Amino acid sequence: MVFNLFMVSIFILVGIINGITPYYSRRGTPFGITVPGSYQKHPFVQKLKKKYLVYNIILSVVLSIPIFFLSRLENIETQEMWSSVYFSIAVLLLVAVSFILYLKCRKTIQIWKNKNNVSSDIKKERIIIDTRYHEELNTVSTSSIVIAQIIIVLVTVGITLLFYASIPDEFPIHWNSQNIPDRIVEKSYLSVLMMPTIQFLLVPVMAFSHYSFIKSKQKLLSNYPQSTSKHSKIFRRAWSVYFLISSIALQLLLMGTTFYSLFFTDDVGMEYMGILVGLFVFWIVGYSLFLTWKYGQGGEKLVFSEIDDFSQEVTEVDEEEYWKWGVFYYNPEDPAIFVEKRFGIGSTINMARWQSWACIGGLVLFCILIVLISIVMV
Amino acid sequence: MFIEINPHDETPIYTQLMYQIKKNIVLYGDSLEKDLPSVRSLASDLGINMHTVNKAYNRLVEEGVLSKSKRGYFIQEQSSLIQHENVKEAMLEKLTQIQIDADIYGVSEQTISEWLESIKIQMKEEVEK
């Protein structure tokens, strides 16, 4: 029952997070469509954002209802099998329908723009940048994120090898929804080091995630370059700290799981694991929501809170033609590899650069590697 | 320093970039950091071709406004800026154009002076902001 409640809350949480995205994305590009300053707070746009939120929540609630019917299945194994099948399908549906909703909203705004002759003056377009931006960014360094994680991995390996003799001849590596172990492996140097190996492989993944975010090209509001520059740096710094803590938390969680699996598979250990997992999820989801609420994308929320009168002397350059569906950036003229998202929080890649594809390829390779290793080592 | 580019202006981007850098030097002089962002970094932030930034930087080096070293491009000490021959030529050409336009459109010398004054005041106001 607890497990199903957990699943349902995750679904609804995803629905809410999806739905609130337009509220915290760049104000100038609702649903990835360029809307000039004077129209950004227009009731039509606001109503559309609300609709998107409501529909996303309804969608996630509807998709989570069948989970309660699944809990009626008596056989635990059958229930788990159908749960995982349903879960996969439901997640895909959630993503797909949500995306279709998003595309519909885009269409709606475009039609509204055409009907009301909403357009921005091309002559007012300016690109403004701060040459000191990257120099003064002063985020947590990517190397500290690497070092912190490596230390934890080394401690995990160290303790595992030090107390190798205390490890039972067989230990569990997977538990079912009732927290009963359902995959047990034999002890060997290879099998006990499987988890630390995965921990180690996650180090570059987390580091790259951080690196790509802080290296993103700057995006300043042309009317308020100083304010945007200041708050954009604050925004990146705050998320940078979040990355550091999250990387450490992830490694600690995995270290805890390793020790639980090797040394402590009893009821007391399970309680600690439950708390650990709970704290981790609470941090990852909770704090990122907090940062989203506090700063908005690129620190824009802080910029707008500082402004007394909304000036319209100049506008940003309209990049709409380079953003496919408002989410995929393809601009061969732009040497930047990592750019801030047009819809959403954070950064994304310039698909016209080969380095971007190299990074994606590298990430995919890592995922495959992690899966292969967990198969090979046990 | 802040650099502003108008992507739809007739003036080529590298020229705009050159004058934005020079303007910042004129307005903020010594309070500016001497080192400029790398070609790649600036091009990436502006979303323009690296050749464009390269051209602007190198032209400014030719004019003596910037200096280039292994570590990158730096703003030269203003006192060390000599009037190069090609600077004089370029300015004469621009002044000739203004003179021709002033004559053809009947704009008096006094008006030109007044315009220059208001431009200077405008630039001063920018610094104060």
Coordinates of C-alpha atoms in Angstrom, one line a residue:
Chain A
M1 CA 0.0 0.0 0.0
V2 CA 2.8 2.4 0.9
F3 CA 4.6 1.5 -2.3
N4 CA 1.5 2.3 -4.4
L5 CA 1.0 5.6 -2.5
F6 CA 4.6 6.4 -3.3
M7 CA 4.1 5.7 -7.0
V8 CA 0.9 7.7 -7.2
S9 CA 2.6 10.7 -5.5
I10 CA 5.5 10.5 -7.9
F11 CA 3.0 10.7 -10.8
I12 CA 1.2 13.6 -9.5
L13 CA 4.4 15.4 -8.6
V14 CA 5.7 14.9 -12.1
G15 CA 2.4 16.3 -13.4
I16 CA 2.7 19.4 -11.2
I17 CA 6.3 20.0 -12.0
N18 CA 5.5 19.7 -15.8
G19 CA 2.6 22.0 -15.4
I20 CA 4.3 24.8 -13.5
T21 CA 7.1 25.0 -16.1
P22 CA 5.6 27.9 -18.0
Y23 CA 5.4 30.0 -14.8
Y24 CA 9.1 29.8 -14.2
S25 CA 10.5 29.8 -17.7
R26 CA 11.6 32.9 -19.6
R27 CA 8.8 35.3 -19.6
G28 CA 9.6 36.5 -23.2
T29 CA 9.1 33.0 -24.7
P30 CA 6.0 31.4 -23.2
F31 CA 5.8 27.8 -24.6
G32 CA 8.8 28.7 -26.7
I33 CA 7.0 31.4 -28.7
T34 CA 8.4 34.9 -28.8
V35 CA 6.0 37.3 -27.2
P36 CA 6.9 41.0 -27.0
G37 CA 7.2 42.7 -23.6
S38 CA 3.9 44.6 -23.6
Y39 CA 2.0 41.3 -24.2
Q40 CA 3.9 39.1 -21.8
K41 CA 1.5 39.7 -19.0
H42 CA -1.6 39.7 -21.2
P43 CA -4.6 37.7 -19.7
F44 CA -4.6 35.4 -22.7
V45 CA -1.1 34.2 -22.0
Q46 CA -1.8 33.9 -18.3
K47 CA -4.9 31.9 -18.9
L48 CA -3.1 29.6 -21.3
K49 CA -0.4 28.9 -18.7
K50 CA -3.1 28.1 -16.2
K51 CA -4.8 25.7 -18.6
Y52 CA -1.5 23.9 -19.2
L53 CA -1.0 23.5 -15.5
V54 CA -4.5 22.2 -14.8
Y55 CA -4.4 19.7 -17.8
N56 CA -1.1 18.3 -16.7
I57 CA -2.4 17.7 -13.1
I58 CA -5.6 16.1 -14.5
L59 CA -3.5 13.9 -16.8
S60 CA -1.2 12.7 -14.0
V61 CA -4.2 12.0 -11.7
V62 CA -6.0 10.0 -14.4
L63 CA -2.9 8.0 -15.2
S64 CA -2.2 7.2 -11.5
I65 CA -5.7 5.8 -10.8
P66 CA -5.0 2.3 -12.3
I67 CA -2.2 1.9 -9.8
F68 CA -4.8 1.4 -7.0
F69 CA -6.4 -1.3 -9.0
L70 CA -3.1 -3.0 -9.4
S71 CA -2.7 -3.2 -5.6
R72 CA -5.7 -5.5 -5.6
L73 CA -3.7 -8.2 -7.3
E74 CA -2.9 -10.8 -4.6
N75 CA 0.2 -12.4 -5.9
I76 CA 3.1 -10.1 -5.1
E77 CA 5.1 -11.2 -8.2
T78 CA 2.2 -10.7 -10.6
Q79 CA 1.5 -7.3 -9.0
E80 CA 5.1 -6.3 -9.4
M81 CA 5.2 -7.4 -13.0
W82 CA 2.1 -5.6 -14.0
S83 CA 3.1 -2.6 -12.0
S84 CA 6.4 -2.2 -13.9
V85 CA 4.6 -2.8 -17.2
Y86 CA 2.0 -0.2 -16.4
F87 CA 4.5 2.2 -14.9
S88 CA 6.6 2.2 -18.1
I89 CA 3.5 2.8 -20.3
A90 CA 2.1 5.4 -18.0
V91 CA 5.3 7.4 -17.9
L92 CA 5.6 7.3 -21.7
L93 CA 2.0 8.4 -22.0
L94 CA 2.5 11.2 -19.5
V95 CA 5.5 12.6 -21.4
A96 CA 3.8 12.2 -24.8
V97 CA 0.4 13.7 -23.9
S98 CA 2.1 16.5 -22.0
F99 CA 4.2 17.3 -25.0
I100 CA 1.2 17.3 -27.3
L101 CA -0.5 19.7 -24.8
Y102 CA 2.6 21.9 -25.0
L103 CA 2.5 21.9 -28.8
K104 CA -1.2 22.8 -28.8
C105 CA -0.4 25.7 -26.5
R106 CA 2.3 26.9 -28.9
K107 CA -0.2 26.7 -31.8
T108 CA -2.8 28.6 -29.7
I109 CA -0.4 31.5 -29.0
Q110 CA 0.8 31.7 -32.6
I111 CA -2.9 32.0 -33.8
W112 CA -3.6 34.6 -31.2
K113 CA -0.5 36.5 -32.2
N114 CA -1.6 36.5 -35.9
K115 CA -5.1 37.5 -35.1
N116 CA -4.1 40.4 -32.9
N117 CA -1.1 41.5 -35.0
V118 CA 1.3 40.9 -32.1
S119 CA 4.8 41.2 -33.3
S120 CA 8.0 42.7 -32.1
D121 CA 9.9 45.5 -33.9
I122 CA 12.9 43.9 -35.6
K123 CA 14.7 47.3 -35.5
K124 CA 14.7 47.3 -31.7
E125 CA 16.5 43.9 -31.5
R126 CA 19.9 44.0 -29.7
I127 CA 22.3 41.4 -28.4
I128 CA 23.9 42.7 -25.1
I129 CA 26.5 40.7 -23.3
D130 CA 28.8 41.3 -20.3
T131 CA 32.4 40.6 -21.1
R132 CA 33.2 39.8 -17.5
Y133 CA 30.3 37.4 -17.0
H134 CA 32.2 34.1 -17.1
E135 CA 35.2 35.5 -15.2
E136 CA 33.0 36.8 -12.4
L137 CA 30.7 33.8 -12.3
N138 CA 32.5 32.2 -9.3
T139 CA 30.4 29.1 -9.0
V140 CA 31.5 25.9 -7.2
S141 CA 34.3 24.4 -9.4
T142 CA 33.6 21.3 -11.4
S143 CA 36.8 19.8 -10.0
S144 CA 35.5 20.1 -6.4
I145 CA 32.5 18.1 -7.5
V146 CA 34.7 15.4 -8.9
I147 CA 37.0 15.4 -5.9
A148 CA 34.2 15.2 -3.4
Q149 CA 32.7 12.3 -5.2
I150 CA 35.9 10.4 -5.6
I151 CA 36.7 10.7 -1.9
I152 CA 33.3 9.0 -1.1
V153 CA 33.9 6.3 -3.7
L154 CA 37.4 5.6 -2.3
V155 CA 36.0 5.4 1.3
T156 CA 33.4 3.0 0.0
V157 CA 36.0 0.8 -1.7
G158 CA 38.3 1.1 1.3
I159 CA 35.8 0.0 3.9
T160 CA 34.5 -2.8 1.6
L161 CA 37.9 -4.2 1.2
L162 CA 38.9 -3.7 4.8
F163 CA 36.0 -5.6 6.1
Y164 CA 35.8 -8.1 3.2
A165 CA 35.9 -11.0 5.6
S166 CA 32.8 -9.8 7.4
I167 CA 30.7 -9.9 4.3
P168 CA 28.4 -12.9 4.1
D169 CA 29.0 -15.5 1.4
E170 CA 25.9 -14.3 -0.4
F171 CA 24.4 -10.8 -0.4
P172 CA 21.3 -9.2 -1.9
I173 CA 21.5 -6.6 -4.7
H174 CA 17.8 -6.1 -5.4
W175 CA 14.7 -5.9 -3.2
N176 CA 11.1 -6.1 -4.2
S177 CA 8.3 -3.7 -3.3
Q178 CA 8.0 -5.4 0.1
N179 CA 11.7 -4.8 0.8
I180 CA 12.4 -8.6 0.6
P181 CA 15.6 -9.4 -1.3
D182 CA 14.8 -11.0 -4.7
R183 CA 18.3 -11.1 -6.3
I184 CA 21.1 -12.6 -4.3
V185 CA 24.7 -12.9 -5.6
E186 CA 27.8 -14.8 -4.5
K187 CA 30.5 -12.9 -2.7
S188 CA 33.6 -12.2 -4.8
Y189 CA 36.0 -9.3 -5.2
L190 CA 34.2 -8.5 -8.4
S191 CA 30.7 -8.6 -7.1
V192 CA 31.3 -6.6 -4.0
L193 CA 32.9 -3.9 -6.1
M194 CA 30.0 -3.6 -8.6
M195 CA 28.3 -0.8 -6.7
P196 CA 31.4 1.2 -6.1
T197 CA 32.2 0.9 -9.8
I198 CA 28.8 2.3 -10.7
Q199 CA 29.5 5.1 -8.1
F200 CA 32.7 5.8 -9.9
L201 CA 31.1 5.9 -13.3
L202 CA 28.6 8.4 -12.1
V203 CA 31.3 10.9 -11.2
P204 CA 31.9 12.1 -14.8
V205 CA 28.1 12.1 -15.4
M206 CA 27.5 14.5 -12.5
A207 CA 30.6 16.5 -13.3
F208 CA 29.6 17.0 -16.9
S209 CA 26.1 17.9 -15.9
H210 CA 27.6 20.7 -13.8
Y211 CA 30.1 21.8 -16.3
S212 CA 27.6 22.1 -19.2
F213 CA 25.4 24.2 -17.0
I214 CA 28.0 26.7 -15.8
K215 CA 29.6 27.0 -19.3
S216 CA 26.3 27.9 -21.0
K217 CA 26.4 31.1 -22.9
Q218 CA 25.0 34.1 -21.2
K219 CA 21.5 35.4 -22.0
L220 CA 20.8 38.9 -20.9
L221 CA 17.6 40.9 -21.1
S222 CA 18.4 43.7 -23.5
N223 CA 16.5 46.2 -21.4
Y224 CA 18.2 45.3 -18.2
P225 CA 21.7 44.0 -18.9
Q226 CA 23.3 44.9 -15.6
S227 CA 20.4 43.5 -13.5
T228 CA 20.2 40.3 -15.6
S229 CA 24.0 39.8 -15.5
K230 CA 24.0 40.1 -11.7
H231 CA 21.0 37.8 -11.1
S232 CA 22.0 35.3 -13.7
K233 CA 25.3 34.8 -11.9
I234 CA 23.5 34.4 -8.6
F235 CA 21.1 31.9 -10.3
R236 CA 24.0 29.8 -11.6
R237 CA 25.9 30.0 -8.3
A238 CA 22.8 28.7 -6.4
W239 CA 22.3 25.8 -8.7
S240 CA 26.0 25.1 -8.7
V241 CA 25.9 24.6 -4.9
Y242 CA 22.8 22.4 -5.4
F243 CA 24.8 20.3 -7.9
L244 CA 27.7 19.8 -5.4
I245 CA 25.4 18.8 -2.6
S246 CA 23.3 16.5 -4.8
S247 CA 26.4 14.8 -6.1
I248 CA 27.6 14.2 -2.6
A249 CA 24.2 13.1 -1.5
L250 CA 23.9 10.7 -4.4
Q251 CA 27.3 9.2 -3.6
L252 CA 26.4 8.9 0.1
L253 CA 23.1 7.2 -0.8
L254 CA 24.9 4.7 -3.0
M255 CA 27.6 4.2 -0.4
G256 CA 24.8 3.6 2.2
T257 CA 23.2 1.1 -0.2
T258 CA 26.5 -0.7 -0.7
F259 CA 27.0 -1.1 3.0
Y260 CA 23.4 -2.1 3.5
S261 CA 23.6 -4.7 0.9
L262 CA 27.0 -6.1 2.1
F263 CA 26.8 -5.7 5.9
F264 CA 23.4 -4.7 7.2
T265 CA 20.5 -6.5 5.5
D266 CA 18.4 -6.7 8.6
D267 CA 15.4 -4.7 9.7
V268 CA 17.3 -2.0 11.5
G269 CA 19.4 -1.4 8.4
M270 CA 16.2 -1.2 6.3
E271 CA 14.8 1.6 8.5
Y272 CA 18.0 3.6 7.9
M273 CA 17.8 2.9 4.2
G274 CA 14.2 4.2 4.1
I275 CA 15.2 7.4 5.9
L276 CA 18.2 7.8 3.6
V277 CA 16.2 7.4 0.4
G278 CA 13.5 9.6 1.7
L279 CA 15.9 12.4 2.6
F280 CA 17.6 12.1 -0.7
V281 CA 14.4 12.4 -2.7
F282 CA 13.2 15.2 -0.5
W283 CA 16.4 17.1 -1.2
I284 CA 16.6 16.5 -4.9
V285 CA 13.0 17.3 -5.6
G286 CA 12.3 19.8 -2.8
Y287 CA 15.4 22.0 -3.2
S288 CA 15.2 22.1 -7.0
L289 CA 11.6 23.3 -6.7
F290 CA 12.7 25.9 -4.2
L291 CA 15.4 27.2 -6.5
T292 CA 13.0 27.2 -9.4
W293 CA 10.5 29.2 -7.4
K294 CA 13.1 31.6 -6.0
Y295 CA 15.0 32.4 -9.1
G296 CA 13.0 31.4 -12.2
Q297 CA 15.0 30.7 -15.3
G298 CA 18.3 32.5 -15.4
G299 CA 17.4 34.5 -12.3
E300 CA 14.7 36.4 -14.3
K301 CA 12.3 36.4 -11.4
L302 CA 14.7 38.5 -9.4
V303 CA 15.3 40.8 -12.3
F304 CA 11.6 41.5 -12.7
S305 CA 11.1 42.0 -9.0
E306 CA 13.7 44.8 -9.1
I307 CA 12.1 46.7 -11.9
D308 CA 9.8 49.7 -11.3
D309 CA 8.8 50.6 -14.8
F310 CA 8.9 48.2 -17.6
S311 CA 10.9 49.8 -20.4
Q312 CA 10.7 48.7 -24.0
E313 CA 13.5 50.6 -25.7
V314 CA 15.1 47.5 -27.0
T315 CA 14.3 43.8 -27.2
E316 CA 16.2 40.5 -27.4
V317 CA 16.9 39.0 -30.7
D318 CA 14.2 36.7 -31.8
E319 CA 15.7 33.2 -31.9
E320 CA 12.4 31.4 -32.7
E321 CA 13.6 30.0 -36.0
Y322 CA 16.5 28.2 -34.4
W323 CA 14.3 26.6 -31.7
K324 CA 12.5 23.5 -33.1
W325 CA 9.3 23.0 -31.2
G326 CA 10.7 25.6 -28.8
V327 CA 12.9 23.0 -27.1
F328 CA 15.6 21.8 -29.6
Y329 CA 18.2 24.5 -30.4
Y330 CA 19.8 24.2 -33.8
N331 CA 21.9 27.2 -34.9
P332 CA 25.0 26.5 -37.1
E333 CA 26.0 30.2 -36.9
D334 CA 26.3 30.0 -33.1
P335 CA 29.6 28.6 -31.8
A336 CA 28.1 28.0 -28.4
I337 CA 27.7 24.4 -27.4
F338 CA 25.6 24.8 -24.2
V339 CA 22.8 27.3 -24.1
E340 CA 20.1 28.2 -21.7
K341 CA 16.7 26.6 -22.3
R342 CA 14.0 28.6 -24.0
F343 CA 11.3 26.7 -22.2
G344 CA 12.1 25.3 -18.8
I345 CA 14.9 25.7 -16.2
G346 CA 18.5 25.0 -17.0
S347 CA 20.5 24.4 -20.1
T348 CA 20.5 22.4 -23.3
I349 CA 22.7 21.8 -26.2
N350 CA 23.2 23.4 -29.6
M351 CA 22.4 20.5 -31.9
A352 CA 24.3 22.1 -34.8
R353 CA 27.7 21.6 -33.0
W354 CA 29.4 18.2 -33.2
Q355 CA 30.7 18.6 -29.7
S356 CA 27.1 18.5 -28.4
W357 CA 26.6 15.1 -30.2
A358 CA 29.9 13.9 -28.8
C359 CA 28.6 14.7 -25.3
I360 CA 25.3 13.0 -25.8
G361 CA 27.1 10.0 -27.3
G362 CA 29.4 9.9 -24.3
L363 CA 26.4 10.0 -21.9
V364 CA 24.7 7.2 -23.7
L365 CA 27.9 5.2 -23.7
F366 CA 28.1 5.7 -19.9
C367 CA 24.6 4.5 -19.4
I368 CA 25.3 1.4 -21.5
L369 CA 28.5 0.8 -19.6
I370 CA 26.8 1.0 -16.2
V371 CA 24.2 -1.5 -17.3
L372 CA 26.8 -3.8 -18.8
I373 CA 29.0 -3.7 -15.7
S374 CA 26.1 -4.5 -13.4
I375 CA 25.5 -7.6 -15.5
V376 CA 29.1 -8.7 -15.9
M377 CA 30.2 -8.3 -12.4
V378 CA 27.6 -10.5 -10.9
Chain B
M1 CA 32.1 45.9 -20.0
F2 CA 28.8 45.5 -21.8
I3 CA 28.8 45.1 -25.5
E4 CA 25.7 45.9 -27.6
I5 CA 25.2 44.6 -31.1
N6 CA 22.4 45.4 -33.5
P7 CA 22.1 42.3 -35.8
H8 CA 20.0 44.1 -38.3
D9 CA 22.0 47.3 -38.7
E10 CA 23.8 48.1 -42.0
T11 CA 27.0 48.4 -40.2
P12 CA 28.9 45.1 -40.2
I13 CA 29.0 43.3 -36.8
Y14 CA 32.8 43.4 -36.6
T15 CA 32.7 47.2 -36.9
Q16 CA 30.0 47.5 -34.3
L17 CA 32.1 45.2 -32.0
M18 CA 35.2 47.4 -32.6
Y19 CA 33.3 50.5 -31.7
Q20 CA 31.6 49.0 -28.7
I21 CA 35.0 48.0 -27.3
K22 CA 36.4 51.5 -28.1
K23 CA 33.4 53.2 -26.6
N24 CA 33.8 51.3 -23.3
I25 CA 37.5 52.2 -23.2
V26 CA 36.6 55.9 -23.8
L27 CA 33.8 55.9 -21.2
Y28 CA 35.3 53.7 -18.5
G29 CA 39.1 53.9 -19.2
D30 CA 41.1 52.8 -16.2
S31 CA 38.3 51.2 -14.2
L32 CA 38.0 48.5 -16.9
E33 CA 39.7 45.1 -16.5
K34 CA 42.5 44.9 -19.0
D35 CA 41.9 41.4 -20.2
L36 CA 39.2 40.7 -22.8
P37 CA 37.3 37.4 -23.2
S38 CA 38.8 34.9 -25.6
V39 CA 37.6 34.9 -29.2
R40 CA 35.6 31.7 -28.7
S41 CA 34.0 32.9 -25.5
L42 CA 32.9 36.2 -26.9
A43 CA 31.7 34.7 -30.2
S44 CA 29.8 32.1 -28.2
D45 CA 28.1 34.6 -26.0
L46 CA 27.2 36.8 -28.9
G47 CA 26.1 33.9 -31.0
I48 CA 28.2 35.0 -33.9
N49 CA 31.0 33.5 -36.0
M50 CA 34.4 33.3 -34.4
H51 CA 35.9 34.9 -37.6
T52 CA 33.9 38.0 -36.9
V53 CA 35.3 38.4 -33.4
N54 CA 38.7 37.5 -34.6
K55 CA 38.6 40.2 -37.3
A56 CA 37.4 42.8 -34.8
Y57 CA 40.1 42.0 -32.2
N58 CA 42.8 41.9 -34.8
R59 CA 41.8 45.2 -36.4
L60 CA 41.9 46.7 -32.9
V61 CA 45.4 45.3 -32.4
E62 CA 46.4 46.9 -35.7
E63 CA 45.0 50.2 -34.5
G64 CA 47.0 49.9 -31.3
V65 CA 43.9 49.8 -29.1
L66 CA 44.4 46.2 -28.0
S67 CA 47.5 44.1 -27.7
K68 CA 47.7 40.4 -28.3
S69 CA 49.8 37.9 -26.3
K70 CA 49.8 34.1 -25.9
R71 CA 47.4 34.6 -23.0
G72 CA 44.9 36.5 -25.1
Y73 CA 43.9 40.0 -26.0
F74 CA 44.4 43.0 -23.6
I75 CA 43.5 46.6 -23.6
Q76 CA 46.5 48.8 -24.2
E77 CA 47.4 51.7 -21.9
Q78 CA 45.6 54.7 -23.3
S79 CA 48.7 56.8 -23.0
S80 CA 50.5 54.4 -25.3
L81 CA 48.0 54.9 -28.1
I82 CA 49.8 56.7 -30.9
Q83 CA 48.0 58.1 -33.8
H84 CA 48.7 55.6 -36.5
E85 CA 48.6 56.8 -40.1
N86 CA 45.7 54.6 -41.1
V87 CA 43.7 56.0 -38.1
K88 CA 44.1 59.5 -39.5
E89 CA 43.1 58.2 -42.9
A90 CA 40.1 56.4 -41.6
M91 CA 38.9 59.5 -39.6
L92 CA 39.5 61.8 -42.5
E93 CA 37.4 59.6 -44.7
K94 CA 34.5 59.6 -42.2
L95 CA 34.8 63.3 -41.7
T96 CA 34.7 63.9 -45.4
Q97 CA 31.5 61.9 -45.6
I98 CA 29.9 63.9 -42.8
Q99 CA 31.0 67.1 -44.5
I100 CA 29.4 66.0 -47.8
D101 CA 26.2 65.1 -46.1
A102 CA 26.2 68.4 -44.1
D103 CA 26.7 70.4 -47.4
I104 CA 24.1 68.5 -49.4
Y105 CA 21.4 68.6 -46.6
G106 CA 22.3 72.1 -45.5
V107 CA 23.3 71.3 -42.0
S108 CA 25.4 74.1 -40.5
E109 CA 28.7 73.7 -38.7
Q110 CA 27.1 75.0 -35.5
T111 CA 24.4 72.2 -35.7
I112 CA 27.1 69.7 -36.1
S113 CA 28.9 71.0 -33.0
E114 CA 25.7 70.9 -31.1
W115 CA 25.1 67.3 -32.1
L116 CA 28.6 66.4 -31.0
E117 CA 28.0 68.1 -27.7
S118 CA 24.7 66.1 -27.1
I119 CA 26.5 62.9 -28.0
K120 CA 29.2 63.6 -25.4
I121 CA 26.5 64.4 -22.8
Q122 CA 24.7 61.2 -23.7
M123 CA 27.8 59.1 -23.3
K124 CA 28.5 60.8 -19.9
E125 CA 25.0 59.9 -18.8
E126 CA 25.5 56.3 -19.7
V127 CA 28.4 56.1 -17.3
E128 CA 26.4 57.7 -14.5
K129 CA 23.6 55.0 -14.9

